[in-house]
């Protein structure tokens, strides 16, 4: 099975590049509307040009072709009535989508007195096939998304609107739109598979992903300085083939209550619950996690564990079913050590900087330091008190050490 | 400085031996007036000084005082945090009394703030985006995590509340919110009061718990995820659960850890044995009451010496006959000698040849140092377990040379985790041998 992006490209409906089109100029429609002679043709042209997009948008929102058709008609009717008030500050189709969005919300309110988008259940999986594309499986998957995410997926990937436009259309901040898109993409990848290993190990820059818990500014440089080992090179070589493999057994659901369990034991438990062969490599088998979840797919659990700890799932097969092993890649271990060394070196510099505060008192004897400490600035008191006792010899010897 | 940075102890003496450095005369003279006018041995903790003498003395009570040694070392408190520590050791001859040493441990630099990644990890909490994702929830939660620790009789008597682990807290959070939760786990304990919440928003709760337990959190793929802020360090200190479980099972079966188990525990790394959270967990979660007996810095090298030997030689140390010098592999001779003469672990040089060590000990060692190289063939090491009060067990490492029947001098290091004695003892009743 192919990734979301590649499917969209093949169908010619998905990526923004795939749906590039000229926006319908508002001025032409406005002039049509103002001309009674041509108003019939203008309205026909308006419907012919924009109907598929509005219908598509509403179809994905409602999941029902009849309802989508009804709402599309309502949208165009409302638009035609309101055309004189349209100021032309945005492309016409944006304005239409905004109207369609409102029509959709109104239809929901008519169905239920109090409803929010969050409360809407996904449509049943047994929806009738949709005529305008044969990507039935993808449509079903998108239809299973929460409505808010479904909406932004359609507007961004199918209709090609940028985040800012979608933000204005649906009346939500741009950040929230981005977040919904990100969530939707993750869900789709989870559902479609996108190649198990890509999903389990996150198809981002792996070095940065591993260290998602840490400040990332300098980590890319660190990673770049580390040699790549053959294992990872091999993984990269096999990636295209692996990306096409989806192990449906990873969809099996698990519920877990694990308190400080070693990864080795967690893998055993997951294997017992799902029948999927899992193990943790000896170098990571003793790492412990706490995990509480209900009805999560094995795929989601595996991904979360790998992501949290910065480990990688590897897959192998010797005749039978696939076997999964959680490992820490060699570069990740090297990077971890590099971080420790870097911090230690920085700490030594900080210590030396602290010790330099003694320098001004080096000429004092212990007795003199005791005298100076009386009435000294409180900030300097700890240093002088150290020098007033046996600490004096330690400071003296520290400053006699030859520099590194 | 390079050696200090590399983790070596630097030892400065007026007459340096192998691996030591000369102490400049002006430093030796300059620090003499800071000699603490107390009896030798005052550098030891109070509980260790039984029988040594506690009354402070004036300088006039000493016929001679000199600086024996100054040493420097760096202590890594956690990644990105180091501290300079040092000791000055004075040798003093009490008028009409014995000579002795007074170790004065001083200058602990201010705790330098953590740097680098370690500092960044101290900014607990989450990414702003994660906060945004859960900020709109109206959920109010209350948490009262329950500890899974065994409440020891000692804790019951003292009224001490058992601490809670991150697992206890995250379980309570899962039950309160219904959210899926994943976190790393390290054996550490937190006061229950610090992680108890009343009607807090989820954002407040996560912020509060993160600060109390030094965690970072994020919300991803519908998981609340938690990562210990000090995981780079904690990874090194954690003890595998399978080992804990095996030792706990062995103890449950026989009521105590076997000699072999004790030796195995001592083979853990210093980071593992030094971690206070691990020690608490070993005793309170797994019931390994002997843990302090093993991790004691005084006894640890003795256990490790035994751990470096084949099992039949280890068994000999438990026997009436003892582990004989002649039976020891040559590689263990310097360690045996260093331990028998109570040479501080930090002063021992791993690359010091036996002859050099012997010279160092006999020439620069304590004035009362009585060993002679010729007597070594008669030396033995005995390990004995001694029952004290109730079920508590003491372990003694006894190094002898010469004939026991003649009552020659012997040295014993004895510790039960809370008391320490370092003196000549009468023979101990041996009650447990494998």
Tab-separated table of N, CA and C in Angstrom, chain A residues 289-391:
chain	number	residue	atom	x	y	z
A	289	UNK	N	9.693	1.259	31.425
A	289	UNK	CA	8.668	2.254	31.109
A	289	UNK	C	7.426	1.992	31.953
A	290	UNK	N	6.650	3.050	32.080
A	290	UNK	CA	5.315	2.943	32.666
A	290	UNK	C	4.327	3.225	31.549
A	291	UNK	N	3.303	2.393	31.425
A	291	UNK	CA	2.433	2.508	30.259
A	291	UNK	C	1.004	2.142	30.656
A	292	UNK	N	0.104	3.063	30.421
A	292	UNK	CA	-1.311	2.790	30.652
A	292	UNK	C	-2.072	3.190	29.394
A	293	UNK	N	-2.798	2.242	28.802
A	293	UNK	CA	-3.593	2.600	27.626
A	293	UNK	C	-4.746	1.626	27.480
A	294	UNK	N	-5.734	2.099	26.748
A	294	UNK	CA	-6.904	1.251	26.482
A	294	UNK	C	-7.137	1.190	24.981
A	295	UNK	N	-7.270	-0.008	24.478
A	295	UNK	CA	-7.654	-0.233	23.079
A	295	UNK	C	-6.820	0.572	22.096
A	296	UNK	N	-5.523	0.512	22.243
A	296	UNK	CA	-4.647	1.144	21.262
A	296	UNK	C	-4.086	0.048	20.370
A	297	UNK	N	-3.864	0.414	19.103
A	297	UNK	CA	-3.289	-0.578	18.202
A	297	UNK	C	-1.855	-0.866	18.630
A	298	UNK	N	-1.431	-2.068	18.362
A	298	UNK	CA	-0.045	-2.432	18.668
A	298	UNK	C	0.903	-1.472	17.951
A	299	UNK	N	0.504	-1.078	16.750
A	299	UNK	CA	1.313	-0.157	15.958
A	299	UNK	C	1.541	1.155	16.717
A	300	UNK	N	0.460	1.665	17.313
A	300	UNK	CA	0.564	2.935	18.041
A	300	UNK	C	1.428	2.783	19.286
A	301	UNK	N	1.289	1.662	19.979
A	301	UNK	CA	2.092	1.444	21.186
A	301	UNK	C	3.569	1.344	20.823
A	302	UNK	N	3.856	0.581	19.768
A	302	UNK	CA	5.257	0.415	19.363
A	302	UNK	C	5.863	1.758	18.990
A	303	UNK	N	5.105	2.534	18.259
A	303	UNK	CA	5.635	3.823	17.832
A	303	UNK	C	5.884	4.744	19.028
A	304	UNK	N	4.945	4.759	19.963
A	304	UNK	CA	5.096	5.655	21.107
A	304	UNK	C	6.310	5.262	21.942
A	305	UNK	N	6.504	3.970	22.152
A	305	UNK	CA	7.642	3.520	22.970
A	305	UNK	C	8.963	3.885	22.289
A	306	UNK	N	9.044	3.618	20.982
A	306	UNK	CA	10.270	3.950	20.265
A	306	UNK	C	10.543	5.438	20.282
A	307	UNK	N	9.482	6.209	20.124
A	307	UNK	CA	9.631	7.657	20.077
A	307	UNK	C	10.065	8.207	21.430
A	308	UNK	N	9.470	7.690	22.503
A	308	UNK	CA	9.794	8.196	23.843
A	308	UNK	C	11.267	7.980	24.171
A	309	UNK	N	11.745	6.780	23.881
A	309	UNK	CA	13.088	6.423	24.319
A	309	UNK	C	14.159	6.688	23.258
A	310	UNK	N	13.735	7.047	22.059
A	310	UNK	CA	14.713	7.277	21.000
A	310	UNK	C	15.263	5.990	20.418
A	311	UNK	N	14.492	4.927	20.474
A	311	UNK	CA	14.927	3.649	19.934
A	311	UNK	C	14.231	3.398	18.595
A	312	UNK	N	14.685	2.369	17.915
A	312	UNK	CA	14.210	2.100	16.562
A	312	UNK	C	13.703	0.669	16.460
A	313	UNK	N	12.595	0.495	15.773
A	313	UNK	CA	12.084	-0.860	15.527
A	313	UNK	C	12.683	-1.389	14.233
A	314	UNK	N	13.186	-2.595	14.289
A	314	UNK	CA	13.679	-3.254	13.081
A	314	UNK	C	12.837	-4.498	12.829
A	315	UNK	N	12.725	-4.836	11.545
A	315	UNK	CA	11.858	-5.969	11.198
A	315	UNK	C	12.681	-7.004	10.441
A	316	UNK	N	12.390	-8.244	10.711
A	316	UNK	CA	13.084	-9.309	9.991
A	316	UNK	C	12.088	-10.448	9.771
A	317	UNK	N	12.440	-11.285	8.841
A	317	UNK	CA	11.580	-12.458	8.613
A	317	UNK	C	12.453	-13.605	8.138
A	318	UNK	N	12.272	-14.712	8.776
A	318	UNK	CA	12.969	-15.919	8.325
A	318	UNK	C	11.906	-16.974	8.049
A	319	UNK	N	11.308	-16.879	6.916
A	319	UNK	CA	10.326	-17.875	6.519
A	319	UNK	C	8.913	-17.546	6.943
A	320	UNK	N	8.671	-17.387	8.234
A	320	UNK	CA	7.315	-17.185	8.738
A	320	UNK	C	6.924	-15.728	8.776
A	321	UNK	N	6.226	-15.371	9.850
A	321	UNK	CA	5.734	-14.007	9.968
A	321	UNK	C	6.872	-13.068	10.347
A	322	UNK	N	6.594	-11.780	10.241
A	322	UNK	CA	7.601	-10.796	10.581
A	322	UNK	C	7.887	-10.807	12.081
A	323	UNK	N	9.133	-10.445	12.407
A	323	UNK	CA	9.546	-10.344	13.796
A	323	UNK	C	10.085	-8.931	13.993
A	324	UNK	N	9.743	-8.310	15.118
A	324	UNK	CA	10.139	-6.924	15.359
A	324	UNK	C	11.082	-6.861	16.544
A	325	UNK	N	12.123	-6.064	16.378
A	325	UNK	CA	13.110	-5.929	17.464
A	325	UNK	C	13.374	-4.446	17.712
A	326	UNK	N	13.310	-4.069	18.973
A	326	UNK	CA	13.575	-2.684	19.360
A	326	UNK	C	15.064	-2.542	19.650
A	327	UNK	N	15.711	-1.625	18.977
A	327	UNK	CA	17.164	-1.480	19.129
A	327	UNK	C	17.503	-0.004	19.355
A	328	UNK	N	18.683	0.199	19.888
A	328	UNK	CA	19.225	1.559	19.918
A	328	UNK	C	20.329	1.610	18.866
A	329	UNK	N	20.135	2.441	17.890
A	329	UNK	CA	21.119	2.494	16.816
A	329	UNK	C	22.454	2.996	17.352
A	330	UNK	N	23.493	2.547	16.674
A	330	UNK	CA	24.835	2.841	17.163
A	330	UNK	C	25.068	4.355	17.246
A	331	UNK	N	24.583	5.053	16.276
A	331	UNK	CA	24.777	6.505	16.293
A	331	UNK	C	24.060	7.148	17.465
A	332	UNK	N	22.930	6.598	17.844
A	332	UNK	CA	22.213	7.155	18.986
A	332	UNK	C	23.031	6.985	20.252
A	333	UNK	N	23.684	5.819	20.364
A	333	UNK	CA	24.539	5.603	21.547
A	333	UNK	C	25.721	6.562	21.536
A	334	UNK	N	26.308	6.718	20.358
A	334	UNK	CA	27.450	7.629	20.258
A	334	UNK	C	27.028	9.043	20.618
A	335	UNK	N	25.882	9.412	20.117
A	335	UNK	CA	25.405	10.763	20.377
A	335	UNK	C	25.169	10.968	21.862
A	336	UNK	N	24.642	9.945	22.500
A	336	UNK	CA	24.380	10.032	23.934
A	336	UNK	C	25.690	10.274	24.690
A	337	UNK	N	26.701	9.540	24.319
A	337	UNK	CA	27.992	9.730	24.978
A	337	UNK	C	28.559	11.099	24.652
A	338	UNK	N	28.380	11.511	23.412
A	338	UNK	CA	28.883	12.836	23.029
A	338	UNK	C	28.216	13.921	23.864
A	339	UNK	N	26.949	13.745	24.131
A	339	UNK	CA	26.239	14.725	24.952
A	339	UNK	C	26.781	14.749	26.366
A	340	UNK	N	27.058	13.570	26.908
A	340	UNK	CA	27.590	13.517	28.273
A	340	UNK	C	28.956	14.208	28.338
A	341	UNK	N	29.785	13.901	27.352
A	341	UNK	CA	31.125	14.495	27.342
A	341	UNK	C	31.025	15.999	27.186
A	342	UNK	N	30.149	16.417	26.303
A	342	UNK	CA	30.007	17.856	26.077
A	342	UNK	C	29.559	18.568	27.346
A	343	UNK	N	28.605	17.978	28.025
A	343	UNK	CA	28.129	18.582	29.270
A	343	UNK	C	29.220	18.592	30.330
A	344	UNK	N	29.991	17.511	30.375
A	344	UNK	CA	31.048	17.439	31.376
A	344	UNK	C	32.085	18.525	31.107
A	345	UNK	N	32.436	18.691	29.850
A	345	UNK	CA	33.411	19.727	29.514
A	345	UNK	C	32.875	21.116	29.850
A	346	UNK	N	31.619	21.323	29.567
A	346	UNK	CA	31.023	22.624	29.885
A	346	UNK	C	30.993	22.838	31.396
A	347	UNK	N	30.768	21.762	32.133
A	347	UNK	CA	30.739	21.877	33.594
A	347	UNK	C	32.121	22.215	34.132
A	348	UNK	N	33.159	21.645	33.511
A	348	UNK	CA	34.524	21.945	33.958
A	348	UNK	C	34.852	23.420	33.728
A	349	UNK	N	34.386	23.942	32.620
A	349	UNK	CA	34.614	25.361	32.358
A	349	UNK	C	33.875	26.219	33.391
A	350	UNK	N	32.667	25.799	33.710
A	350	UNK	CA	31.890	26.547	34.695
A	350	UNK	C	32.560	26.489	36.060
A	351	UNK	N	33.102	25.324	36.387
A	351	UNK	CA	33.804	25.186	37.665
A	351	UNK	C	35.031	26.101	37.700
A	352	UNK	N	35.766	26.113	36.607
A	352	UNK	CA	36.966	26.952	36.573
A	352	UNK	C	36.588	28.422	36.722
A	353	UNK	N	35.490	28.781	36.093
A	353	UNK	CA	35.030	30.155	36.216
A	353	UNK	C	34.695	30.473	37.680
A	354	UNK	N	34.100	29.523	38.338
A	354	UNK	CA	33.770	29.698	39.764
A	354	UNK	C	35.060	29.831	40.580
A	355	UNK	N	36.033	29.000	40.273
A	355	UNK	CA	37.280	29.023	41.037
A	355	UNK	C	38.047	30.332	40.827
A	356	UNK	N	37.864	30.942	39.676
A	356	UNK	CA	38.585	32.187	39.420
A	356	UNK	C	38.207	33.280	40.417
A	357	UNK	N	37.089	33.093	41.080
A	357	UNK	CA	36.666	34.096	42.055
A	357	UNK	C	37.562	34.075	43.289
A	358	UNK	N	38.337	33.003	43.441
A	358	UNK	CA	39.292	32.949	44.549
A	358	UNK	C	40.562	33.720	44.222
A	359	UNK	N	40.790	33.969	42.954
A	359	UNK	CA	42.099	34.439	42.530
A	359	UNK	C	42.522	35.722	43.239
A	360	UNK	N	41.571	36.605	43.441
A	360	UNK	CA	41.925	37.887	44.043
A	360	UNK	C	42.388	37.734	45.500
A	361	UNK	N	42.058	36.564	46.115
A	361	UNK	CA	42.425	36.374	47.528
A	361	UNK	C	43.620	35.435	47.700
A	362	UNK	N	44.245	35.066	46.588
A	362	UNK	CA	45.289	34.037	46.669
A	362	UNK	C	46.454	34.450	47.569
A	363	UNK	N	46.731	35.734	47.631
A	363	UNK	CA	47.899	36.191	48.399
A	363	UNK	C	47.623	36.212	49.906
A	364	UNK	N	46.370	36.048	50.299
A	364	UNK	CA	46.033	36.103	51.725
A	364	UNK	C	46.434	34.802	52.409
A	365	UNK	N	46.916	34.928	53.639
A	365	UNK	CA	47.130	33.741	54.468
A	365	UNK	C	45.779	33.346	55.056
A	366	UNK	N	45.685	32.137	55.639
A	366	UNK	CA	44.409	31.757	56.256
A	366	UNK	C	43.966	32.773	57.315
A	367	UNK	N	44.888	33.262	58.126
A	367	UNK	CA	44.535	34.210	59.174
A	367	UNK	C	44.048	35.520	58.563
A	368	UNK	N	44.758	35.962	57.509
A	368	UNK	CA	44.350	37.206	56.858
A	368	UNK	C	42.964	37.047	56.226
A	369	UNK	N	42.711	35.887	55.658
A	369	UNK	CA	41.396	35.646	55.061
A	369	UNK	C	40.311	35.714	56.131
A	370	UNK	N	40.631	35.210	57.323
A	370	UNK	CA	39.658	35.242	58.419
A	370	UNK	C	39.348	36.695	58.789
A	371	UNK	N	40.374	37.521	58.793
A	371	UNK	CA	40.171	38.937	59.141
A	371	UNK	C	39.344	39.645	58.072
A	372	UNK	N	39.677	39.378	56.818
A	372	UNK	CA	38.966	40.054	55.722
A	372	UNK	C	37.504	39.617	55.671
A	373	UNK	N	37.271	38.371	56.070
A	373	UNK	CA	35.900	37.844	55.993
A	373	UNK	C	34.951	38.622	56.899
A	374	UNK	N	35.520	39.209	57.988
A	374	UNK	CA	34.670	39.965	58.906
A	374	UNK	C	34.242	41.254	58.206
A	375	UNK	N	32.980	41.372	58.011
A	375	UNK	CA	32.458	42.575	57.377
A	375	UNK	C	32.596	42.599	55.874
A	376	UNK	N	33.003	41.482	55.290
A	376	UNK	CA	33.138	41.449	53.828
A	376	UNK	C	31.768	41.367	53.168
A	377	UNK	N	31.757	41.686	51.900
A	377	UNK	CA	30.543	41.543	51.112
A	377	UNK	C	30.033	40.095	51.250
A	378	UNK	N	28.748	39.926	51.611
A	378	UNK	CA	28.240	38.554	51.818
A	378	UNK	C	28.483	37.638	50.620
A	379	UNK	N	28.569	38.230	49.451
A	379	UNK	CA	28.791	37.418	48.255
A	379	UNK	C	30.174	36.749	48.293
A	380	UNK	N	31.119	37.415	48.974
A	380	UNK	CA	32.487	36.891	49.013
A	380	UNK	C	32.761	36.049	50.248
A	381	UNK	N	31.847	36.098	51.198
A	381	UNK	CA	32.087	35.411	52.470
A	381	UNK	C	32.405	33.924	52.299
A	382	UNK	N	31.644	33.173	51.483
A	382	UNK	CA	31.946	31.734	51.379
A	382	UNK	C	33.373	31.472	50.917
A	383	UNK	N	33.868	32.300	50.009
A	383	UNK	CA	35.228	32.099	49.514
A	383	UNK	C	36.247	32.377	50.611
A	384	UNK	N	36.012	33.458	51.336
A	384	UNK	CA	36.964	33.822	52.388
A	384	UNK	C	36.937	32.804	53.521
A	385	UNK	N	35.752	32.299	53.820
A	385	UNK	CA	35.674	31.290	54.889
A	385	UNK	C	36.408	30.014	54.493
A	386	UNK	N	36.303	29.654	53.223
A	386	UNK	CA	37.054	28.486	52.754
A	386	UNK	C	38.548	28.710	52.914
A	387	UNK	N	38.978	29.935	52.604
A	387	UNK	CA	40.410	30.238	52.668
A	387	UNK	C	40.906	30.385	54.104
A	388	UNK	N	39.994	30.605	55.025
A	388	UNK	CA	40.403	30.786	56.424
A	388	UNK	C	40.697	29.445	57.092
A	389	UNK	N	40.394	28.334	56.425
A	389	UNK	CA	40.632	27.017	57.015
A	389	UNK	C	41.540	26.193	56.126
A	390	UNK	N	41.492	24.901	56.284
A	390	UNK	CA	42.337	24.028	55.457
A	390	UNK	C	42.045	24.153	53.967
A	391	UNK	N	40.877	24.712	53.611
A	391	UNK	CA	40.569	24.934	52.204
A	391	UNK	C	41.599	25.808	51.516
